[in-house]
PDB file of C-alpha atoms in Angstrom:
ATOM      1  CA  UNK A  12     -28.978  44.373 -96.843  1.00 82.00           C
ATOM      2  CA  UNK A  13     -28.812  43.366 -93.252  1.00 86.00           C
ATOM      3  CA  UNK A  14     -27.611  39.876 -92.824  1.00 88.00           C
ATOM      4  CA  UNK A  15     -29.623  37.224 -90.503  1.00 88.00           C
ATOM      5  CA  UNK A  16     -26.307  36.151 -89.009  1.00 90.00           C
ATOM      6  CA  UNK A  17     -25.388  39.573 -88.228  1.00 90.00           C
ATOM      7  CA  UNK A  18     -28.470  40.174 -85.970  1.00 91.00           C
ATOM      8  CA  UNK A  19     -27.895  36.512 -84.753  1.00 92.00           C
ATOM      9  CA  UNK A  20     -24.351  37.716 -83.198  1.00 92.00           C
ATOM     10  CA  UNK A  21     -25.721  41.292 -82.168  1.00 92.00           C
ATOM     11  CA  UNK A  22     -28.628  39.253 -79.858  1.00 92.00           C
ATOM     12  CA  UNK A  23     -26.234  36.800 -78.483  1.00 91.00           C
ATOM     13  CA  UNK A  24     -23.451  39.861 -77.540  1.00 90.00           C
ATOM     14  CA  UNK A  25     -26.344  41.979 -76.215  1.00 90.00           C
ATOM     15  CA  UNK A  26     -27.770  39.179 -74.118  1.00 87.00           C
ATOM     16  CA  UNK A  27     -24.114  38.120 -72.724  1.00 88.00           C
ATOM     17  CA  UNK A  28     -22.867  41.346 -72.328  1.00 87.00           C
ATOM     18  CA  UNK A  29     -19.619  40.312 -74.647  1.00 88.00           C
ATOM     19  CA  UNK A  30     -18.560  39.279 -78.474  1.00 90.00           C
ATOM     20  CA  UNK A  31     -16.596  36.567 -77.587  1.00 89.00           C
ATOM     21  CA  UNK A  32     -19.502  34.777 -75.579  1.00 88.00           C
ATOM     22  CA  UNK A  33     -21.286  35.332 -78.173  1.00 89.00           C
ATOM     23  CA  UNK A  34     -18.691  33.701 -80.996  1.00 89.00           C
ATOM     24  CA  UNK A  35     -18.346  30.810 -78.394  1.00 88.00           C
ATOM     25  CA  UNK A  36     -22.609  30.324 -78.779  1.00 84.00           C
ATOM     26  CA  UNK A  37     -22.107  30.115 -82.430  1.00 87.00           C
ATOM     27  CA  UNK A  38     -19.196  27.937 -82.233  1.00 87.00           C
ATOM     28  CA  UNK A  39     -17.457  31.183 -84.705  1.00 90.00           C
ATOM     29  CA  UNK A  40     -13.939  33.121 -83.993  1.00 90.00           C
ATOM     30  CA  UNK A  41     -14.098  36.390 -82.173  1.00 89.00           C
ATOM     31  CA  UNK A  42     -12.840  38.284 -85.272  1.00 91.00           C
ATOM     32  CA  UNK A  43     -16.095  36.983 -87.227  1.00 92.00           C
ATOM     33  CA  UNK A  44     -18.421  38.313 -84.846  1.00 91.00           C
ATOM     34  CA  UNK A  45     -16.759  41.734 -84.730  1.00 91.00           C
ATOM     35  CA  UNK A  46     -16.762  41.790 -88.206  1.00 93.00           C
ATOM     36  CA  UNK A  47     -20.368  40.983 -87.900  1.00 92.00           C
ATOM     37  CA  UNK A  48     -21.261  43.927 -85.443  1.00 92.00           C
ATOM     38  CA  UNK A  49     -19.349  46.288 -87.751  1.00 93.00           C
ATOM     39  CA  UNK A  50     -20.830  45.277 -90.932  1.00 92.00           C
ATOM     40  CA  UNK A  51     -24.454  45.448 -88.810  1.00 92.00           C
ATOM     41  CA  UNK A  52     -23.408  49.289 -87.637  1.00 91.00           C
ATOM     42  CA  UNK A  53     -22.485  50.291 -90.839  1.00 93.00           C
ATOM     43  CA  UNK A  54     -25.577  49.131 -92.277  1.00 91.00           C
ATOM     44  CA  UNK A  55     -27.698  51.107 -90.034  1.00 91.00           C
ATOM     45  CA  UNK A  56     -25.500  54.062 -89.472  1.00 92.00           C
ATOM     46  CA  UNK A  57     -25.320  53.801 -86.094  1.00 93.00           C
ATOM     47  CA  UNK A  58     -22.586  52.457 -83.144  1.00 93.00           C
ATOM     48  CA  UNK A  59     -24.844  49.947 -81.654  1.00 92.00           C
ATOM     49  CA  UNK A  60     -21.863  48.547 -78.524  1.00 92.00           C
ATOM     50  CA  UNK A  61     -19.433  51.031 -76.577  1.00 90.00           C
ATOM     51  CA  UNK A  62     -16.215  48.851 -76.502  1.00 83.00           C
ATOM     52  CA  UNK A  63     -13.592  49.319 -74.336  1.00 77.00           C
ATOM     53  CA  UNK A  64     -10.970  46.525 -73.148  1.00 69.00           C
ATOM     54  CA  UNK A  65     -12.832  45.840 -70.293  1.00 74.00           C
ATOM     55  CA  UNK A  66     -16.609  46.053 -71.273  1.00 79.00           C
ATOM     56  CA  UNK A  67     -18.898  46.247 -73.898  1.00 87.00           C
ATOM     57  CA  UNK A  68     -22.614  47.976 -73.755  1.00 90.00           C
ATOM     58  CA  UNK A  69     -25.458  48.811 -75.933  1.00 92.00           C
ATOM     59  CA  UNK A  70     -25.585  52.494 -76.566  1.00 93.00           C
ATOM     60  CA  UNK A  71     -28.850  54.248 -76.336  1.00 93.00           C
ATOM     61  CA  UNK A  72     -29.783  53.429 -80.047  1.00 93.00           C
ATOM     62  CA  UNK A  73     -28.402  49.526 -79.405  1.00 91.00           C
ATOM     63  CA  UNK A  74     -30.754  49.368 -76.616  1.00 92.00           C
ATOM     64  CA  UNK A  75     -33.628  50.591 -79.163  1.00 92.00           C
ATOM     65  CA  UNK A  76     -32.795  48.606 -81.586  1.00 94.00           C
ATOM     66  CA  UNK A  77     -32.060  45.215 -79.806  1.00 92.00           C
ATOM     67  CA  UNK A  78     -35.902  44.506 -79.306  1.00 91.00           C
ATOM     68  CA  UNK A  79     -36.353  44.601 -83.288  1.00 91.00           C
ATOM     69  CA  UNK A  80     -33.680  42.328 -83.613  1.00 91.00           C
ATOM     70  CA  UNK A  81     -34.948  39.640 -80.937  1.00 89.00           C
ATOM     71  CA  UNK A  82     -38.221  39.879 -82.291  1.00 89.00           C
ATOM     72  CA  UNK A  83     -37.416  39.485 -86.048  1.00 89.00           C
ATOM     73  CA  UNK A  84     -35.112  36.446 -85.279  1.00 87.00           C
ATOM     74  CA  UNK A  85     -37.862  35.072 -83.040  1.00 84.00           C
ATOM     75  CA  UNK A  86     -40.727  35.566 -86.085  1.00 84.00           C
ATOM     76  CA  UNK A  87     -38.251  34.209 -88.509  1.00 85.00           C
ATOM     77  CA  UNK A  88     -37.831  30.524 -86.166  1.00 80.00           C
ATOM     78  CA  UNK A  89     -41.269  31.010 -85.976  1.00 77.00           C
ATOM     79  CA  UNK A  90     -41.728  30.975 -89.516  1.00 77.00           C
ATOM     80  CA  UNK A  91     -39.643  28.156 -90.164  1.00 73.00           C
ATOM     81  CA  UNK A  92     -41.055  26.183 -87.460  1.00 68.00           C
ATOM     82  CA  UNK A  93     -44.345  26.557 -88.799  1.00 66.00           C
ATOM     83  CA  UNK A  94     -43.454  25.429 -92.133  1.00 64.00           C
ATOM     84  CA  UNK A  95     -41.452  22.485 -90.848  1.00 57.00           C
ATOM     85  CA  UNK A  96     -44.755  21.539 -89.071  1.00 57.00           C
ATOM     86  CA  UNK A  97     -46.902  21.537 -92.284  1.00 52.00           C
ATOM     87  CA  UNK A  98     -44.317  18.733 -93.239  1.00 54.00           C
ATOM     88  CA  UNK A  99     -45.235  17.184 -90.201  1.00 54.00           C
ATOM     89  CA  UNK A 100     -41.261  17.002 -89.274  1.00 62.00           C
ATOM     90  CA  UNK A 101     -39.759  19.105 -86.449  1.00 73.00           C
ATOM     91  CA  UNK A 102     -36.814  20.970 -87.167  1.00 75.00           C
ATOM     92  CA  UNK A 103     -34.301  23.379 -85.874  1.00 80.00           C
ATOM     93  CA  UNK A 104     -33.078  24.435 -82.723  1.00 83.00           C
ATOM     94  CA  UNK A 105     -34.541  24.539 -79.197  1.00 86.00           C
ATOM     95  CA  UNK A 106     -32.892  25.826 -75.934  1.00 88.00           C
ATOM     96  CA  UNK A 107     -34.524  24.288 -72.370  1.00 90.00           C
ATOM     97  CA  UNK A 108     -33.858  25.756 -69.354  1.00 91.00           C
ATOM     98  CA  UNK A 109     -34.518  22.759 -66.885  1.00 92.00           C
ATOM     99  CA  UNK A 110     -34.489  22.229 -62.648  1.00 91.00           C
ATOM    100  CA  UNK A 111     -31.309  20.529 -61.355  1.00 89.00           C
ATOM    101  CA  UNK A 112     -32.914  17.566 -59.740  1.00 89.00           C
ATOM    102  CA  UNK A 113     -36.228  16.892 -61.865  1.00 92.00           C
ATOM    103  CA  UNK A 114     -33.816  17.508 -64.829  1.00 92.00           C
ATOM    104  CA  UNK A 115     -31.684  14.983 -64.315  1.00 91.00           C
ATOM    105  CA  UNK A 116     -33.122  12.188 -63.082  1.00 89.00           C
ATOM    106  CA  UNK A 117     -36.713  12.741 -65.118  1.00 93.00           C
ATOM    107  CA  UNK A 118     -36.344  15.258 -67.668  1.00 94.00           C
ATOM    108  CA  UNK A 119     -33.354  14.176 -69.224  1.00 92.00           C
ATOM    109  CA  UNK A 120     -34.494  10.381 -70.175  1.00 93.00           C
ATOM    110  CA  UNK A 121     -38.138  12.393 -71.743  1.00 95.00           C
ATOM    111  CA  UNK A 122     -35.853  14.799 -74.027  1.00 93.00           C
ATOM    112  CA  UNK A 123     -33.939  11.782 -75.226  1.00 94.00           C
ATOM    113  CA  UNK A 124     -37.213   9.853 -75.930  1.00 94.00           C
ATOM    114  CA  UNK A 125     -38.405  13.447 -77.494  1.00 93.00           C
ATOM    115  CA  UNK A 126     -34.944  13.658 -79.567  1.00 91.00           C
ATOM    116  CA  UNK A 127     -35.788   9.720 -80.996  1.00 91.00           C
ATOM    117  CA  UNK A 128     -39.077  11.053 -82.422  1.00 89.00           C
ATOM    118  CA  UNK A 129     -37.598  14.117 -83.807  1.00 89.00           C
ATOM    119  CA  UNK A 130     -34.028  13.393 -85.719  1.00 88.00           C
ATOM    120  CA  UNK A 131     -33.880  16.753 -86.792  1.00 86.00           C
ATOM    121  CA  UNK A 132     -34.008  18.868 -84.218  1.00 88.00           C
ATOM    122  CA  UNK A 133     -31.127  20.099 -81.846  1.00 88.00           C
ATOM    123  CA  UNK A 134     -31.737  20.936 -78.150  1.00 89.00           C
ATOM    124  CA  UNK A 135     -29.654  22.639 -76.327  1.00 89.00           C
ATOM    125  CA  UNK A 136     -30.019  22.181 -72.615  1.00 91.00           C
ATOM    126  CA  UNK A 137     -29.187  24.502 -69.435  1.00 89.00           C
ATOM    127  CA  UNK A 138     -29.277  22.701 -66.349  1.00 89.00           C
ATOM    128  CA  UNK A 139     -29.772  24.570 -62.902  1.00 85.00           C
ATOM    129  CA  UNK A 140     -32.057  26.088 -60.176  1.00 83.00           C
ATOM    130  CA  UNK A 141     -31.953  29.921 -60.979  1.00 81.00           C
ATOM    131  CA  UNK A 142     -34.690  31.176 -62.760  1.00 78.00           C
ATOM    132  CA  UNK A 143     -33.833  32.068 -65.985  1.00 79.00           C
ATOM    133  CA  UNK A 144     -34.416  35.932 -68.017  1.00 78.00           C
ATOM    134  CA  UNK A 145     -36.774  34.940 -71.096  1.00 74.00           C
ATOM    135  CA  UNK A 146     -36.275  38.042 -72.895  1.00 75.00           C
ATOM    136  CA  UNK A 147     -32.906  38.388 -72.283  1.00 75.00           C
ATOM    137  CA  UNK A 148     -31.380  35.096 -72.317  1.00 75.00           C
ATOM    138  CA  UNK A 149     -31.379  32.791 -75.532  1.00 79.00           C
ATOM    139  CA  UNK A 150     -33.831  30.286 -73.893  1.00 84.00           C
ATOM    140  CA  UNK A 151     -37.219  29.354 -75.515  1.00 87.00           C
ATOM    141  CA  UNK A 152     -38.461  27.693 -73.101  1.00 90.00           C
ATOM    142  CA  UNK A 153     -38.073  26.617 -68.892  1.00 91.00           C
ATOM    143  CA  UNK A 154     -39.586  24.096 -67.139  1.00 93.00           C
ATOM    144  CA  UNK A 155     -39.990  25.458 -63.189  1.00 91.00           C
ATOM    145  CA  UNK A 156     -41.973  25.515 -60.187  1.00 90.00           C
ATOM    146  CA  UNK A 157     -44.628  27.820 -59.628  1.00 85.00           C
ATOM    147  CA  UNK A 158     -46.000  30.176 -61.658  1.00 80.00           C
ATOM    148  CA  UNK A 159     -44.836  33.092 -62.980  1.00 77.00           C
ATOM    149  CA  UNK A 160     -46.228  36.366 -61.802  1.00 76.00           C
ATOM    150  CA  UNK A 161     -44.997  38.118 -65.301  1.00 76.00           C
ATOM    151  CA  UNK A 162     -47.992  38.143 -67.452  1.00 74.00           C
ATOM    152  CA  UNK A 163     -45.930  38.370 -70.595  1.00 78.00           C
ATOM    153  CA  UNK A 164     -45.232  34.492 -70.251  1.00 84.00           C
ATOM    154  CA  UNK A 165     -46.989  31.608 -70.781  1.00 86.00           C
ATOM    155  CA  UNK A 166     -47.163  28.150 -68.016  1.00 88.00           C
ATOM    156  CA  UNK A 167     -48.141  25.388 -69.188  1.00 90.00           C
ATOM    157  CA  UNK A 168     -48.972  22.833 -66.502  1.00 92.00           C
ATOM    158  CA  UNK A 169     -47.090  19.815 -66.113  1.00 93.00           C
ATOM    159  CA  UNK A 170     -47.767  18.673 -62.670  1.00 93.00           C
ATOM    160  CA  UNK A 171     -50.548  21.103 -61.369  1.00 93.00           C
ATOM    161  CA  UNK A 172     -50.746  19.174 -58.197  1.00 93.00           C
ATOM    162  CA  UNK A 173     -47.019  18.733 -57.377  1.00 94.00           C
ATOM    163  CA  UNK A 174     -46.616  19.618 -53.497  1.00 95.00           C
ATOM    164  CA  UNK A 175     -43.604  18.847 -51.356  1.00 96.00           C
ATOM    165  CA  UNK A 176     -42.750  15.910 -49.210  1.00 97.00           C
ATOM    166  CA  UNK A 177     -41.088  15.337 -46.097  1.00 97.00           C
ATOM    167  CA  UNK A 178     -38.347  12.492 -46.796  1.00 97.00           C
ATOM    168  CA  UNK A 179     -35.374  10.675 -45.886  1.00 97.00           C
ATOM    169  CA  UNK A 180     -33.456   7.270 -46.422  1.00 97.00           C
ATOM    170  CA  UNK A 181     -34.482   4.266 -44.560  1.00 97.00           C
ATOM    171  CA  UNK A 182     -30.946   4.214 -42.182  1.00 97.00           C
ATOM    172  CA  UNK A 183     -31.417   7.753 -41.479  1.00 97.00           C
ATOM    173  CA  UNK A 184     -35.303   6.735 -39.840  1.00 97.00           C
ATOM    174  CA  UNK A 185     -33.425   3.786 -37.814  1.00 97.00           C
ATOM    175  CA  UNK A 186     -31.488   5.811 -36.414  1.00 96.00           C
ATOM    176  CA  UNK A 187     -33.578   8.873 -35.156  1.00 96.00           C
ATOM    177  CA  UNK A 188     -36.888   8.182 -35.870  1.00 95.00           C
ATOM    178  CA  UNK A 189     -39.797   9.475 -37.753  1.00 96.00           C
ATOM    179  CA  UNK A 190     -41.197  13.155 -36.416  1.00 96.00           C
ATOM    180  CA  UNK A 191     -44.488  12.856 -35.518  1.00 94.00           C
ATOM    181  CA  UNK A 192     -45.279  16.481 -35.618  1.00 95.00           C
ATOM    182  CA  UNK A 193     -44.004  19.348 -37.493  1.00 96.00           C
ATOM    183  CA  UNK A 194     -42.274  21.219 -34.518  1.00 96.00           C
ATOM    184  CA  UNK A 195     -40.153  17.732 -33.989  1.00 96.00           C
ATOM    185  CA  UNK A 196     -38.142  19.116 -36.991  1.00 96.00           C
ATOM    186  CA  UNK A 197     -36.194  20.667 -34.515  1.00 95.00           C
ATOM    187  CA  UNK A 198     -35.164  17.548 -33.403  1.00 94.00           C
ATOM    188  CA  UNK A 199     -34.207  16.558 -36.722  1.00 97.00           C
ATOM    189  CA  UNK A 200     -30.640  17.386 -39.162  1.00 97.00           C
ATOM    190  CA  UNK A 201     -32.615  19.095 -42.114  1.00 97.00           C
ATOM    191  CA  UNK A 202     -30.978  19.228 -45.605  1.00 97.00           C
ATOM    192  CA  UNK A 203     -31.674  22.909 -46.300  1.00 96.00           C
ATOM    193  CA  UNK A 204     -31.819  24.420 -49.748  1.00 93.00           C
ATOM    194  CA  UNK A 205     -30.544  28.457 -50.613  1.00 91.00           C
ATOM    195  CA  UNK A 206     -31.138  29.600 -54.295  1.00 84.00           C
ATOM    196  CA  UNK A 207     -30.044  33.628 -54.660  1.00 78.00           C
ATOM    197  CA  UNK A 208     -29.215  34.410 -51.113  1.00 78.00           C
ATOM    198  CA  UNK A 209     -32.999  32.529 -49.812  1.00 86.00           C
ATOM    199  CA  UNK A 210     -32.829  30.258 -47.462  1.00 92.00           C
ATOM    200  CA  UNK A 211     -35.831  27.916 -47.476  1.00 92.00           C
ATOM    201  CA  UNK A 212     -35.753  26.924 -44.086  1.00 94.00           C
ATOM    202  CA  UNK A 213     -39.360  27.548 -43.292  1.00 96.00           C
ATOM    203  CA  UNK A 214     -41.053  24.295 -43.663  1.00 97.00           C
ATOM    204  CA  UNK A 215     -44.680  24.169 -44.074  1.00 96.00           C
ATOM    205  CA  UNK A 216     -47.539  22.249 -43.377  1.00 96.00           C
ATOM    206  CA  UNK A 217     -51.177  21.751 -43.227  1.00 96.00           C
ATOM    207  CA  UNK A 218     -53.666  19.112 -42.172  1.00 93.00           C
ATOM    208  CA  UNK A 219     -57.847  20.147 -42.198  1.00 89.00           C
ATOM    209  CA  UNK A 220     -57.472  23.942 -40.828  1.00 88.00           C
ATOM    210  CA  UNK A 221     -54.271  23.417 -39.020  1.00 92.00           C
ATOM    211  CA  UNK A 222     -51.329  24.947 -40.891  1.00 93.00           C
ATOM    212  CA  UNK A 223     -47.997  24.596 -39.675  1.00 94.00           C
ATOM    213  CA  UNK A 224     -44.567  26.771 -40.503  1.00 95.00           C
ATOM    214  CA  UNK A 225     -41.467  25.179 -39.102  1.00 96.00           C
ATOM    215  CA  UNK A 226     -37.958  27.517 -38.925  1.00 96.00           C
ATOM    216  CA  UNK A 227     -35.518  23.990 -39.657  1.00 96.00           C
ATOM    217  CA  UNK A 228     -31.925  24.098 -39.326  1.00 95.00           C
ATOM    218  CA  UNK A 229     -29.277  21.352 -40.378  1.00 95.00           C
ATOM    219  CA  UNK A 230     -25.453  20.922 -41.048  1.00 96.00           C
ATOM    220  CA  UNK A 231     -25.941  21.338 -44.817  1.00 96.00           C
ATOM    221  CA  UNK A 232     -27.441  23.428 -46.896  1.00 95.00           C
ATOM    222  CA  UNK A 233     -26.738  23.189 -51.190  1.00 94.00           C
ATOM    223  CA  UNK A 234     -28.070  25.779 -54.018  1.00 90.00           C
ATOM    224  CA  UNK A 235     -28.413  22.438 -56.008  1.00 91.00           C
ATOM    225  CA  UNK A 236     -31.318  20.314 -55.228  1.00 91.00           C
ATOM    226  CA  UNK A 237     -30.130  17.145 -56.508  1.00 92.00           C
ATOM    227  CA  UNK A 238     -27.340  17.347 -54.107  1.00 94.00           C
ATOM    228  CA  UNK A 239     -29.729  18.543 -51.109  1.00 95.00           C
ATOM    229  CA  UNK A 240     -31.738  14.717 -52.732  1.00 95.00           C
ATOM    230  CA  UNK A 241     -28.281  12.871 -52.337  1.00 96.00           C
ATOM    231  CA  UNK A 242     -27.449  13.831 -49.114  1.00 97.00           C
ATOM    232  CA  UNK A 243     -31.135  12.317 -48.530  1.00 97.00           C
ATOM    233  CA  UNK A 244     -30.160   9.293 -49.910  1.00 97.00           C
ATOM    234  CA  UNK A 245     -26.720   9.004 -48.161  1.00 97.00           C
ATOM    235  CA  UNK A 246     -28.518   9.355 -44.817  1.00 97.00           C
ATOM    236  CA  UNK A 247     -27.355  11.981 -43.924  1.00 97.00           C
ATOM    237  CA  UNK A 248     -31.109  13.669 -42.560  1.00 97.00           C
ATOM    238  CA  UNK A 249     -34.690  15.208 -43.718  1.00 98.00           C
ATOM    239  CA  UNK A 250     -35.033  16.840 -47.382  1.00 97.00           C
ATOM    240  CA  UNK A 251     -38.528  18.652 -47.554  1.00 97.00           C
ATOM    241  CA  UNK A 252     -38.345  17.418 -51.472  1.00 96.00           C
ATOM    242  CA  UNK A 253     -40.747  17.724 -54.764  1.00 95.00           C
ATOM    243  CA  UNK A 254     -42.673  14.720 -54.747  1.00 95.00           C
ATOM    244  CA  UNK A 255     -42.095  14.588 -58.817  1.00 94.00           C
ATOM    245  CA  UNK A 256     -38.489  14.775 -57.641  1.00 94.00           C
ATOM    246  CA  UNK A 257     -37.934  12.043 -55.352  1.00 95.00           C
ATOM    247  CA  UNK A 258     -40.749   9.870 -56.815  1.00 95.00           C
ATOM    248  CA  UNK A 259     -38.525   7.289 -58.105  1.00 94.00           C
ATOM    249  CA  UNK A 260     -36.867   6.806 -54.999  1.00 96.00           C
ATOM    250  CA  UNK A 261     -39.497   6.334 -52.934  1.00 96.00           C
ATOM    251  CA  UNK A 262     -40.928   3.495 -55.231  1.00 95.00           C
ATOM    252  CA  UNK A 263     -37.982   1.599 -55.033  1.00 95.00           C
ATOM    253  CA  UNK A 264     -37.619   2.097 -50.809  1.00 97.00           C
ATOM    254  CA  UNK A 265     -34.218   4.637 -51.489  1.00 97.00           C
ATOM    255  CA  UNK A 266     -36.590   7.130 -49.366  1.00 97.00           C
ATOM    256  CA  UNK A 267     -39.300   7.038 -47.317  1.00 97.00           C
ATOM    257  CA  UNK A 268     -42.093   9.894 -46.114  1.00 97.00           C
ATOM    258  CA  UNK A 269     -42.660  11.045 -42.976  1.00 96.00           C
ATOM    259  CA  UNK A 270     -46.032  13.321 -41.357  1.00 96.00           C
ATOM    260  CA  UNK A 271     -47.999  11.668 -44.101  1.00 95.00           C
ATOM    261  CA  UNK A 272     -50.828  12.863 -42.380  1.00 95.00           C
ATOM    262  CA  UNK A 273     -49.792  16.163 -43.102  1.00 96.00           C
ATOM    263  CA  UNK A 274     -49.801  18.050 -46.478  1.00 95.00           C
ATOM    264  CA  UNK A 275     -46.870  19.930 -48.001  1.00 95.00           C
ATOM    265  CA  UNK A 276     -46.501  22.944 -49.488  1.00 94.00           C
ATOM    266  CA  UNK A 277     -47.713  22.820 -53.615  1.00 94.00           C
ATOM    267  CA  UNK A 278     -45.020  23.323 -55.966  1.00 93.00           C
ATOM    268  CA  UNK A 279     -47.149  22.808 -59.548  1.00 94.00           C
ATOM    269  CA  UNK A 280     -44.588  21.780 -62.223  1.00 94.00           C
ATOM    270  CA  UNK A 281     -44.948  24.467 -65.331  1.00 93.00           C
ATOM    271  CA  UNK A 282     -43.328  25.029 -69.013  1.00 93.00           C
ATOM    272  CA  UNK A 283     -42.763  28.489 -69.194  1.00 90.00           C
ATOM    273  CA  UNK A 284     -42.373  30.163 -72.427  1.00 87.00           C
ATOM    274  CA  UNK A 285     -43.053  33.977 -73.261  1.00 83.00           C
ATOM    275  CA  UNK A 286     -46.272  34.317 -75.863  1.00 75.00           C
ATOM    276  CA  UNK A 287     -44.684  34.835 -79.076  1.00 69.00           C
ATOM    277  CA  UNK A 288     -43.199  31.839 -79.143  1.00 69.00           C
ATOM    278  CA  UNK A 289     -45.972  29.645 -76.695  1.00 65.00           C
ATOM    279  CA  UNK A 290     -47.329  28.413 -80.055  1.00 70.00           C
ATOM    280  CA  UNK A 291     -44.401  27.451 -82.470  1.00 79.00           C
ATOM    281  CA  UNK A 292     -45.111  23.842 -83.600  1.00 82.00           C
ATOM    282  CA  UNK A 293     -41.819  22.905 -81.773  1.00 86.00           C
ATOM    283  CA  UNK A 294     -42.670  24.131 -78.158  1.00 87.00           C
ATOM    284  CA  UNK A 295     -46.360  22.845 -78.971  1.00 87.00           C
ATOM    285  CA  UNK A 296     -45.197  19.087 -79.467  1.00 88.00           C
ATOM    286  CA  UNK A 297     -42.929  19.760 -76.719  1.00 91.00           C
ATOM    287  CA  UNK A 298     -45.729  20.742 -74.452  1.00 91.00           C
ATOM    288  CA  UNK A 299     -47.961  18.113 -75.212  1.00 92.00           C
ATOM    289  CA  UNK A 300     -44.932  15.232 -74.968  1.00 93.00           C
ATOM    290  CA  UNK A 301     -44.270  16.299 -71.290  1.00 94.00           C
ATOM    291  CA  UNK A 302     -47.706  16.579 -70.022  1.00 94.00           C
ATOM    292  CA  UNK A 303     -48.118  13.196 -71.268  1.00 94.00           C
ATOM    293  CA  UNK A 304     -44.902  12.183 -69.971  1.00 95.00           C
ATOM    294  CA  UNK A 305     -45.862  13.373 -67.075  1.00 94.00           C
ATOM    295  CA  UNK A 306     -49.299  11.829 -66.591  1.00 94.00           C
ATOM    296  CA  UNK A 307     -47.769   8.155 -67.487  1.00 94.00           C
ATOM    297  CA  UNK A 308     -44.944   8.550 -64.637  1.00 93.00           C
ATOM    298  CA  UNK A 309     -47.381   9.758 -61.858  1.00 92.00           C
ATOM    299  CA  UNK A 310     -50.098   6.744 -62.746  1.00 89.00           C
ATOM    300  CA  UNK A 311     -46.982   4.221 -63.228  1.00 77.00           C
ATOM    301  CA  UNK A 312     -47.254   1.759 -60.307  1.00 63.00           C
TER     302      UNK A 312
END
């Protein structure tokens, strides 16, 4: 009989491209989850991984049978999930893929408020800008901007009307000055931000039919956007920001806007999850606690 901890270790190799990621996921020795795979082979009569020293890869009947084994394991949390819920207790384990910047100064403080009204479950968090595989990776759910032109997953809006916002720090105004028009950017040191080899140095803006697009440049640019928000802070020039991001800051005076006349570009705030799993009890309570969350923090004065 196949084991559920044997398909548990064939996911997690398949998805990582190696065993011993995998044993490190499970917190198991290497020699266990070879043992798994080869008790898993031998019960289906099939090499499911070429090995060599160097590599490992599904074979052509691995790569068939790898989407059975993601979906059983996913029906199976689903199953438990739902009968945790009918105990009205949430259980298990969930893995969040979250932005740098809205993660840690926002998200983090909500999942520890979540955790407090839910003992029992274990989240595991992954923290960073790059968009994350769903069907791939070993992450049930993401919170990101936009939404996602895949119609297999599911966005559920956190912040429809998130746009961006022209900041910077206080000093950083008294010393240069607030543009007063888009194309003064080029007057301007602007904090750039690259994810995957994209610079987003085209800054845009619109006010009644006028739209701008401004090509900014700047002495820094970061593939982290909470260090593209502390260079803000530090004075050091303009961050064309989230406005869920830098919200905090500019309530307490750490920032300040500039073209408020102008709009920025949106950027809607969205949990992402892929449809078989959209409605587990787990990601359900989850989705309801941030949009909440999320309401209270905007309205906060």
């Amino acid at each position: 009989m196949i084991r559920l901890d044997d398909l548990t270790v064939f996911v997690l190799a398949a998805d990582n491209g190696s065993l011993s990621a995998a044993a490190r996921l499970l917190n198991i020795a290497p020699a266990v989850a070879s043992a798994a795979i080869k008790r898993l082979e031998a019960e289906l009569g099939v090499r499911l991984f070429a090995r060599s020293t160097r590599s490992l890869r599904l074979t052509s009947d691995g790569a068939r049978y790898v989407e059975f084994a993601r979906n059983a394991l996913s029906e199976l949390r689903a199953g438990q999930d739902a009968l945790m819920h009918e105990r009205d207790a949430l259980r298990g384990a969930l893995t969040l893929s979250i932005p740098s910047d809205l993660g840690r100064s926002v998200l983090a403080g909500w999942l520890d408020e979540f955790m407090a009204q839910h003992p029992a479950l274990t989240v595991s968090v992954r923290i960073g800008d790059t968009p994350v595989d769903m069907f791939r990776q070993p992450v049930d759910a993401a919170v990101r901007y936009g939404v996602p032109d895949d119609s297999t997953l599911v966005a559920s809006p956190m912040a429809p009307d998130n746009r961006r916002v022209l900041c910077a720090s206080p000093a950083y105004f008294a010393r240069h000055g607030k543009p007063a028009t888009p194309e003064e950017l080029h007057e301007h040191n602007c904090l750039r931000y690259a994810l995957s080899e994209t610079m987003h140095d085209r800054w845009s803006f619109a006010k009644e039919n006028d739209e701008r697009v401004v090509k900014v440049s700047g002495n820094r640019v970061s593939d982290d956007g909470e260090l593209v928000r502390r260079w803000a802070l530090a004075g050091h020039g303009l961050a064309y920001k989230s406005h869920l991001d830098v919200l905090a800051d500019l309530r307490a005076g750490r920032l300040e806007t500039a073209l408020d006349d102008w709009t920025g570009e949106s950027a809607p705030v969205n949990l992402i999850s892929t449809h078989r799993l959209a409605a587990t009890p787990v990601l359900s309570r989850l989705r309801d606690f941030l949009q909440t969350s999320t309401a209270a923090y905007l309205d906060a004065r």
